[in-house]
Every structure is written in structure tokens, then in C-alpha cells.
Tab-separated table of C-alpha atoms and ligand atoms in Angstrom:
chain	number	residue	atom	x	y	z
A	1	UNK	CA	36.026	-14.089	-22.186
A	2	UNK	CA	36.465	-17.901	-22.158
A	3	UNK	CA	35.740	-17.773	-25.932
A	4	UNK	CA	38.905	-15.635	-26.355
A	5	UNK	CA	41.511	-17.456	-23.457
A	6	UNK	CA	40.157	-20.860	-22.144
A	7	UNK	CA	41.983	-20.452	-18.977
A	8	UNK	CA	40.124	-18.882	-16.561
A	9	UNK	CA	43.459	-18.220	-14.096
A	10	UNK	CA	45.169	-16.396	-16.784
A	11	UNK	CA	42.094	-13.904	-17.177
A	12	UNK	CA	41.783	-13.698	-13.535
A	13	UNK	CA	45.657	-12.542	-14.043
A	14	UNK	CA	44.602	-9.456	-15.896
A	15	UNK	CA	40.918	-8.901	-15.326
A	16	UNK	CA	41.449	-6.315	-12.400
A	17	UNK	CA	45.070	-4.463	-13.680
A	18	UNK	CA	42.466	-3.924	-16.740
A	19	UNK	CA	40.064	-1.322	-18.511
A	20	UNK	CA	36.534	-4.008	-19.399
A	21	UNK	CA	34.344	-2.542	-22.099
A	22	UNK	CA	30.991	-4.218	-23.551
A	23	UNK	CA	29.138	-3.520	-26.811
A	24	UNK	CA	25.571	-4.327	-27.140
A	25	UNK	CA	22.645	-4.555	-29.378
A	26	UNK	CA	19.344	-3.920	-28.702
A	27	UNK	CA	20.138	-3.753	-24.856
A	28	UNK	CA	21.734	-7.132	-24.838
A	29	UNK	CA	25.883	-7.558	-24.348
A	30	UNK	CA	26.900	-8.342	-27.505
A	31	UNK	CA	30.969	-8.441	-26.958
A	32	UNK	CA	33.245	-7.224	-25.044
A	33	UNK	CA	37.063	-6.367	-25.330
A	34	UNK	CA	39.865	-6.075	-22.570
A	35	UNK	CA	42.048	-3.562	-22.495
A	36	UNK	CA	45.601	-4.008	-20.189
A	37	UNK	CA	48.352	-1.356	-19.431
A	38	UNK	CA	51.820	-3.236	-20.018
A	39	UNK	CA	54.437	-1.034	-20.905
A	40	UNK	CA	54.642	2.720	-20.454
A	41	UNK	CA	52.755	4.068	-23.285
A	42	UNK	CA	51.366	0.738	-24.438
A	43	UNK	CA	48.053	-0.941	-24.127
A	44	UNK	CA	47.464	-4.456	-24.911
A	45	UNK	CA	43.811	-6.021	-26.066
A	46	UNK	CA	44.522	-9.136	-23.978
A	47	UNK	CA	40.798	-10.572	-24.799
A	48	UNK	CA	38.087	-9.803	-27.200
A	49	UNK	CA	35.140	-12.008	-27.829
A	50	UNK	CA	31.967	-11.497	-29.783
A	51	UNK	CA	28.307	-13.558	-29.132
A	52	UNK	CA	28.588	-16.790	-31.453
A	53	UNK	CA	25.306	-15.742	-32.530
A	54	UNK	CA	26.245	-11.912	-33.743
A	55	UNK	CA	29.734	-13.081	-35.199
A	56	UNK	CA	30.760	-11.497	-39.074
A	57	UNK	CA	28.761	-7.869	-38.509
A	58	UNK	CA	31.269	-6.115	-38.152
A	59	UNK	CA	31.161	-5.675	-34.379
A	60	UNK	CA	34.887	-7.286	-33.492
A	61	UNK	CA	36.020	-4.349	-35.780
A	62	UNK	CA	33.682	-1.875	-34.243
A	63	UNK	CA	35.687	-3.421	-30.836
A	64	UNK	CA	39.183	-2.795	-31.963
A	65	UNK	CA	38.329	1.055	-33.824
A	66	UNK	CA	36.733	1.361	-30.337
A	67	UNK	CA	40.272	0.518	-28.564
A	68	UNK	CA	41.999	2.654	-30.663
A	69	UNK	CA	40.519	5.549	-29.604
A	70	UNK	CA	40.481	4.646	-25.927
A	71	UNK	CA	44.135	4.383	-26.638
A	72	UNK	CA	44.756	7.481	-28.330
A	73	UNK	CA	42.505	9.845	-25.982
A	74	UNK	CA	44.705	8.430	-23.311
A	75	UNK	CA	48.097	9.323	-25.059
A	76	UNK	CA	48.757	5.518	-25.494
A	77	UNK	CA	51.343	5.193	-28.594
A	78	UNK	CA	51.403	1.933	-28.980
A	79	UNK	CA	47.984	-0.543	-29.183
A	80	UNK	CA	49.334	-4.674	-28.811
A	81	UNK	CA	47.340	-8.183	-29.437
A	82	UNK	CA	48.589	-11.497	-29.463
A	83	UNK	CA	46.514	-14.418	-30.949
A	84	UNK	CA	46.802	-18.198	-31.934
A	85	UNK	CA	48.861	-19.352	-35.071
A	86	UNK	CA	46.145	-21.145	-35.998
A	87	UNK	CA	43.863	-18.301	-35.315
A	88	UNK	CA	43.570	-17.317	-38.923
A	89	UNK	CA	40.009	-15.346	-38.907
A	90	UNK	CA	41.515	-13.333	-36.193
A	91	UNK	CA	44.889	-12.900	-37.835
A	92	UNK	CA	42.999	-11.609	-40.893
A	93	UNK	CA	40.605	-8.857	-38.634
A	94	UNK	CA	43.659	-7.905	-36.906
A	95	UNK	CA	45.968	-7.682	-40.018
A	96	UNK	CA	42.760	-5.201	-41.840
A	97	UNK	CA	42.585	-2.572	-39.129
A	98	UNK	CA	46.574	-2.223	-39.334
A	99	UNK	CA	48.130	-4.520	-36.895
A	100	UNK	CA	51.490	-5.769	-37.754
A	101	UNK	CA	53.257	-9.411	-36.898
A	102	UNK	CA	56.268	-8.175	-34.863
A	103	UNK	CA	56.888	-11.259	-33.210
A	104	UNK	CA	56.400	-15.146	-31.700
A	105	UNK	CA	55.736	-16.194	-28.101
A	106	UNK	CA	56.947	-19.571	-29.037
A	107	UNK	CA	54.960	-22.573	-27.062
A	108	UNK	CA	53.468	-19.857	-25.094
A	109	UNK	CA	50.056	-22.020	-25.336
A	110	UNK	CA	51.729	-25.609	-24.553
A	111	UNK	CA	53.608	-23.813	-21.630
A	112	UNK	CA	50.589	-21.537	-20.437
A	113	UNK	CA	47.605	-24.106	-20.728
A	114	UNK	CA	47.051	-27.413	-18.897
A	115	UNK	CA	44.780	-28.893	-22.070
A	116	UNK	CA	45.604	-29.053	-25.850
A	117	UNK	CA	43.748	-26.533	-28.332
A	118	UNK	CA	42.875	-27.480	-31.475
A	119	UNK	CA	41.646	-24.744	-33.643
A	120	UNK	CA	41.560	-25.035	-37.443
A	121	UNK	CA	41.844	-28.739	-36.837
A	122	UNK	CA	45.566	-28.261	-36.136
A	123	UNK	CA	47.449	-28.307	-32.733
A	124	UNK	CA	48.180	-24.458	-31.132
A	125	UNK	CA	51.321	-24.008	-30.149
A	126	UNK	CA	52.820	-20.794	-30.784
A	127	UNK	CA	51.534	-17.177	-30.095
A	128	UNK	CA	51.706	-14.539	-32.818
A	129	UNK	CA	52.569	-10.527	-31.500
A	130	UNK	CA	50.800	-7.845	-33.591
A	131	UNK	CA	51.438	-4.261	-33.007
A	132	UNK	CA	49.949	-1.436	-34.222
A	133	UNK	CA	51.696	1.988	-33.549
A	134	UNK	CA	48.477	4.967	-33.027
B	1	ACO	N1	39.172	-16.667	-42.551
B	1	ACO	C1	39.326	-15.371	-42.906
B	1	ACO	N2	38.448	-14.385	-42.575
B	1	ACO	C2	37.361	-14.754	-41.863
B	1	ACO	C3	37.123	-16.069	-41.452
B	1	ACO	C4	38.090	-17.058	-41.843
B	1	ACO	N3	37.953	-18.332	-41.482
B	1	ACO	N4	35.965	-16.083	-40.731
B	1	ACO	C5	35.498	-14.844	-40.709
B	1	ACO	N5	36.325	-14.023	-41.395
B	1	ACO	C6	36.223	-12.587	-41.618
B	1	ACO	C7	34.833	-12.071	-41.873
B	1	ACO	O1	34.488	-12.200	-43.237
B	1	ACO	C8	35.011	-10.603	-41.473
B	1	ACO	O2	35.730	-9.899	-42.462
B	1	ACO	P1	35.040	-8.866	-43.478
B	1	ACO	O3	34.324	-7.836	-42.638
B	1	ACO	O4	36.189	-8.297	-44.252
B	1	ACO	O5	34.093	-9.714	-44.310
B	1	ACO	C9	35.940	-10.715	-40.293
B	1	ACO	O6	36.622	-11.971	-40.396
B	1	ACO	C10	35.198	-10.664	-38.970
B	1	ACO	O7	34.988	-9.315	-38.663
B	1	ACO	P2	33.879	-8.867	-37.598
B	1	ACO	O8	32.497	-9.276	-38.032
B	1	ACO	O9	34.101	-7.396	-37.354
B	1	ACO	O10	34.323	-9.686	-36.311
B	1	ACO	P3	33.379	-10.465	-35.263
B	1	ACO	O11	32.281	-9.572	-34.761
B	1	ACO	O12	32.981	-11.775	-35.824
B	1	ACO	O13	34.427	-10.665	-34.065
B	1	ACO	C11	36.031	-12.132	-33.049
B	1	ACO	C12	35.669	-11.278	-34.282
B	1	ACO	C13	36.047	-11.214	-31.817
B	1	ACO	C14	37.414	-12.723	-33.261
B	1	ACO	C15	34.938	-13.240	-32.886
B	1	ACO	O14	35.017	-14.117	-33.992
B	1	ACO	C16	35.073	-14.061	-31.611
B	1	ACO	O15	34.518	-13.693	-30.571
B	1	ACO	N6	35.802	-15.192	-31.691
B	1	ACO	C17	35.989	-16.092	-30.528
B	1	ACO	C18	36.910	-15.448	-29.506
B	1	ACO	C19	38.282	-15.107	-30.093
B	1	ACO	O16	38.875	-15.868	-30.858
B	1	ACO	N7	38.794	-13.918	-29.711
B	1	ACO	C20	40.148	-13.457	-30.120
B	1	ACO	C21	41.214	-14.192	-29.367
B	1	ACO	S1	42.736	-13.260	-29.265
B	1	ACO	C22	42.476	-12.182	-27.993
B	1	ACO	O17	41.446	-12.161	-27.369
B	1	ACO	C23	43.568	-11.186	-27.651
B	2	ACO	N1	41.927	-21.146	-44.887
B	2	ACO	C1	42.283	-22.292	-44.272
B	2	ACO	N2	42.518	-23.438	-44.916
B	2	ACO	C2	42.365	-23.430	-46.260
B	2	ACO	C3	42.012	-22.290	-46.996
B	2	ACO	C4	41.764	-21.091	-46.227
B	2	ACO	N3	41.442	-19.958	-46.833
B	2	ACO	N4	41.953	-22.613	-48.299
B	2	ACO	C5	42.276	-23.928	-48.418
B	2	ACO	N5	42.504	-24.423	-47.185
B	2	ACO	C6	42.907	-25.787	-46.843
B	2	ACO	C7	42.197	-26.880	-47.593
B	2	ACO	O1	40.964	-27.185	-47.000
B	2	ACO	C8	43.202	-28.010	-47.400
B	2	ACO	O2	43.169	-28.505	-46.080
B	2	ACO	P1	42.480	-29.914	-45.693
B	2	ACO	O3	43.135	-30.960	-46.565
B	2	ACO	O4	42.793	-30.082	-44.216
B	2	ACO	O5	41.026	-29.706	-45.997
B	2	ACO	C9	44.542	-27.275	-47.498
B	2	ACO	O6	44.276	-25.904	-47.199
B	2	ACO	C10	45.144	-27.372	-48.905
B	2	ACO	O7	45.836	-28.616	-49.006
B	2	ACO	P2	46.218	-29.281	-50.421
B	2	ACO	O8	44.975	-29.565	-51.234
B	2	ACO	O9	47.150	-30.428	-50.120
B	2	ACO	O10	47.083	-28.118	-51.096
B	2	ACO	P3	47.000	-27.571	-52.604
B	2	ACO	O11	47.167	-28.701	-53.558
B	2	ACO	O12	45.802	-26.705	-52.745
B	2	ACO	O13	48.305	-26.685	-52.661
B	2	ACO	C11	49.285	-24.537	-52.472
B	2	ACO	C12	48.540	-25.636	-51.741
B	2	ACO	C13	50.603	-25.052	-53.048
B	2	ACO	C14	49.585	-23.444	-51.444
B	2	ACO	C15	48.340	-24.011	-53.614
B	2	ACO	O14	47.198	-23.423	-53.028
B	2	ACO	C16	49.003	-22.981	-54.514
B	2	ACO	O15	49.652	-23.307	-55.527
B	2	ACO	N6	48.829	-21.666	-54.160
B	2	ACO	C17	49.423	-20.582	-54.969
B	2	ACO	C18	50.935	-20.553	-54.844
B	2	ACO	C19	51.352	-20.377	-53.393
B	2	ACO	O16	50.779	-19.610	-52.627
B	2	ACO	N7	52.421	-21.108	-53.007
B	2	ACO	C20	53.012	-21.016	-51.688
B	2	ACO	C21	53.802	-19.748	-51.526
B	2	ACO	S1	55.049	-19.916	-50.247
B	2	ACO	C22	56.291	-20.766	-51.044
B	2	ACO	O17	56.220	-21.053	-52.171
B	2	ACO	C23	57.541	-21.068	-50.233
């Protein structure tokens, strides 16, 4: 989970309003992907993380087709993300299973978190809001 949001308080924040699934292979967790209620009829993947070691097969997808569903069989219309500016892998995964940019949280990680992140060897600022409508 740390992999996804470094601060721990802000997962502590949603960790018990949320849904917590796991995928694994061969009997070992292999990812895992929270699901949050925000507004009526919409569900928000506030963190997603895959094992370092089992990143690029396909599992992060498997993660979000899995949310999907979830969201559909429970009559959700609406399935949300937000990620880094600088989170371009993530931006591109999110972007091929449909998501669109519908917005920016603007400083939301210089107001949020106490340290600097550097990702893609460039400060993060900014949050990107992706929808995609089910
Ligand atoms: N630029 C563009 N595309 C890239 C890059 C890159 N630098 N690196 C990898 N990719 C592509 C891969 O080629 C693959 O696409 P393809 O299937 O078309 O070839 C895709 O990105 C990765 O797809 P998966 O293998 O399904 O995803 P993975 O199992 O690696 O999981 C995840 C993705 C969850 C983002 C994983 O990398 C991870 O745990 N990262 C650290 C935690 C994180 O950043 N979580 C998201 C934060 S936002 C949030 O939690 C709400
Ligand atoms: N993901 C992340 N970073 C990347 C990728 C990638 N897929 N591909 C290249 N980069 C990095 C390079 O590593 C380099 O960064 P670094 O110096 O930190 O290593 C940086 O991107 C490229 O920097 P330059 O070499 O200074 O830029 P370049 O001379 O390649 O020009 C440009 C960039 C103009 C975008 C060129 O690629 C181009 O002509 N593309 C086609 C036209 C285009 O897309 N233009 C912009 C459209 S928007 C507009 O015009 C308003």
C-alpha cells in the first residue's frame, strides 16, 4: 500500500471506510487494490500496488477489470482514480482500460505529504482525476 501512497496516515484515512481485495499467485499475495465509497453511486480505487517482483504481467490490469466488476455488480455508475503527474506508467494502464482525465487536484501532493516525491526524476506536485463511467 506504501508503494501506491507513501503516507501511511492518509491510508489509515481510508483503509476501514474501504472494500481491501488481494490477488495472488501460486498462494502468495501478489497485489492488492482498494476500493472506497465517495459519492453516491461512485467508487474510487484510492490504492493499487503490485509486488516489484511480478510488475508488467498483466496483473495491475487484471486489478482494475477486477474493480470494475465489483463496481458494476454493486450498481456503482461511476469507477474514480487519481494518480501522480509524473506517474506516467500508471497514467498509461489507467488511460488503456478506459479511464478518462476529468480533472487536477492541484498541489494536492505538496499540501498532503510532509516529504518531497520525486518520480520520473521530476518533482510531484499535482494530482491527475480519471474517471471512468461503467
Ligand atoms: N511508460 C509507459 N508504459 C509503461 C511503463 C512506462 N514507463 N512501464 C510499464 N508500462 C506498461 C507496461 O508495458 C504494461 O502495458 P502493456 O500491458 O500494454 O505492455 C503496463 O504499463 C503495466 O500493466 P500491468 O502489468 O497490468 O500492471 P502491473 O501489474 O505492473 O501493475 C501498478 C501496475 C499497480 C501501477 C504497479 O506498477 C505498481 O504497483 N506500482 C507501484 C505502486 C503504484 O504506483 N500504484 C498506483 C498509484 S495510484 C493509486 O494507487 C490510486
Ligand atoms: N517517457 C518518459 N520520458 C521520455 C520518453 C518516454 N516515453 N521518451 C523520451 N523521454 C525523455 C528523454 O529521456 C529526455 O529526458 P532526459 O533528458 O531527462 O533523459 C526527454 O524525454 C526528451 O528531451 P529532449 O531530448 O530535450 O527533447 P527532444 O529533442 O526529443 O524533443 C519533442 C522533444 C519536441 C517532444 C520531440 O520528441 C518531438 O518532436 N516529438 C514529436 C512532435 C511533438 O510531439 N511535439 C509536441 C507536441 S505539443 C506542442 O507542440 C505544443
Amino acid at each position: 500500500m506504501l508503494a501506491a501512497d507513501p503516507s501511511k496516515e492518509l491510508i489509515d484515512s481510508y483503509l476501514n471506510r474501504s472494500f481491501c481485495y488481494q490477488a495472488t499467485a501460486q498462494g502468495q499475495l501478489a497485489g492488492i487494490i482498494i476500493l472506497l465509497p465517495t459519492h453516491p453511486e461512485t467508487l474510487e480505487i484510492v490504492n493499487i500496488a503490485v509486488d516489484p517482483k511480478l510488475r508488467n504481467q498483466g496483473i495491475g490490469q487484471q486489478l482494475l477489470a477486477f474493480a470494475e466488476k465489483n463496481a458494476r455488480n454493486k450498481k456503482y455508475k461511476c469507477l474514480e482514480i487519481g494518480t501522480g503527474s509524473t506517474s506516467f506508467a500508471q497514467l498509461y494502464l489507467y488511460q488503456k482500460r478506459g479511464f478518462r482525465i476529468v480533472g487536477i487536484d492541484q498541489d494536492f501532493f505538496s499540501i498532503h505529504y510532509n516529504k518531497e516525491i520525486i518520480e520520473n526524476k521530476l518533482v510531484l506536485k499535482d494530482m491527475l482525476r480519471l474517471k471512468k463511467l461503467l
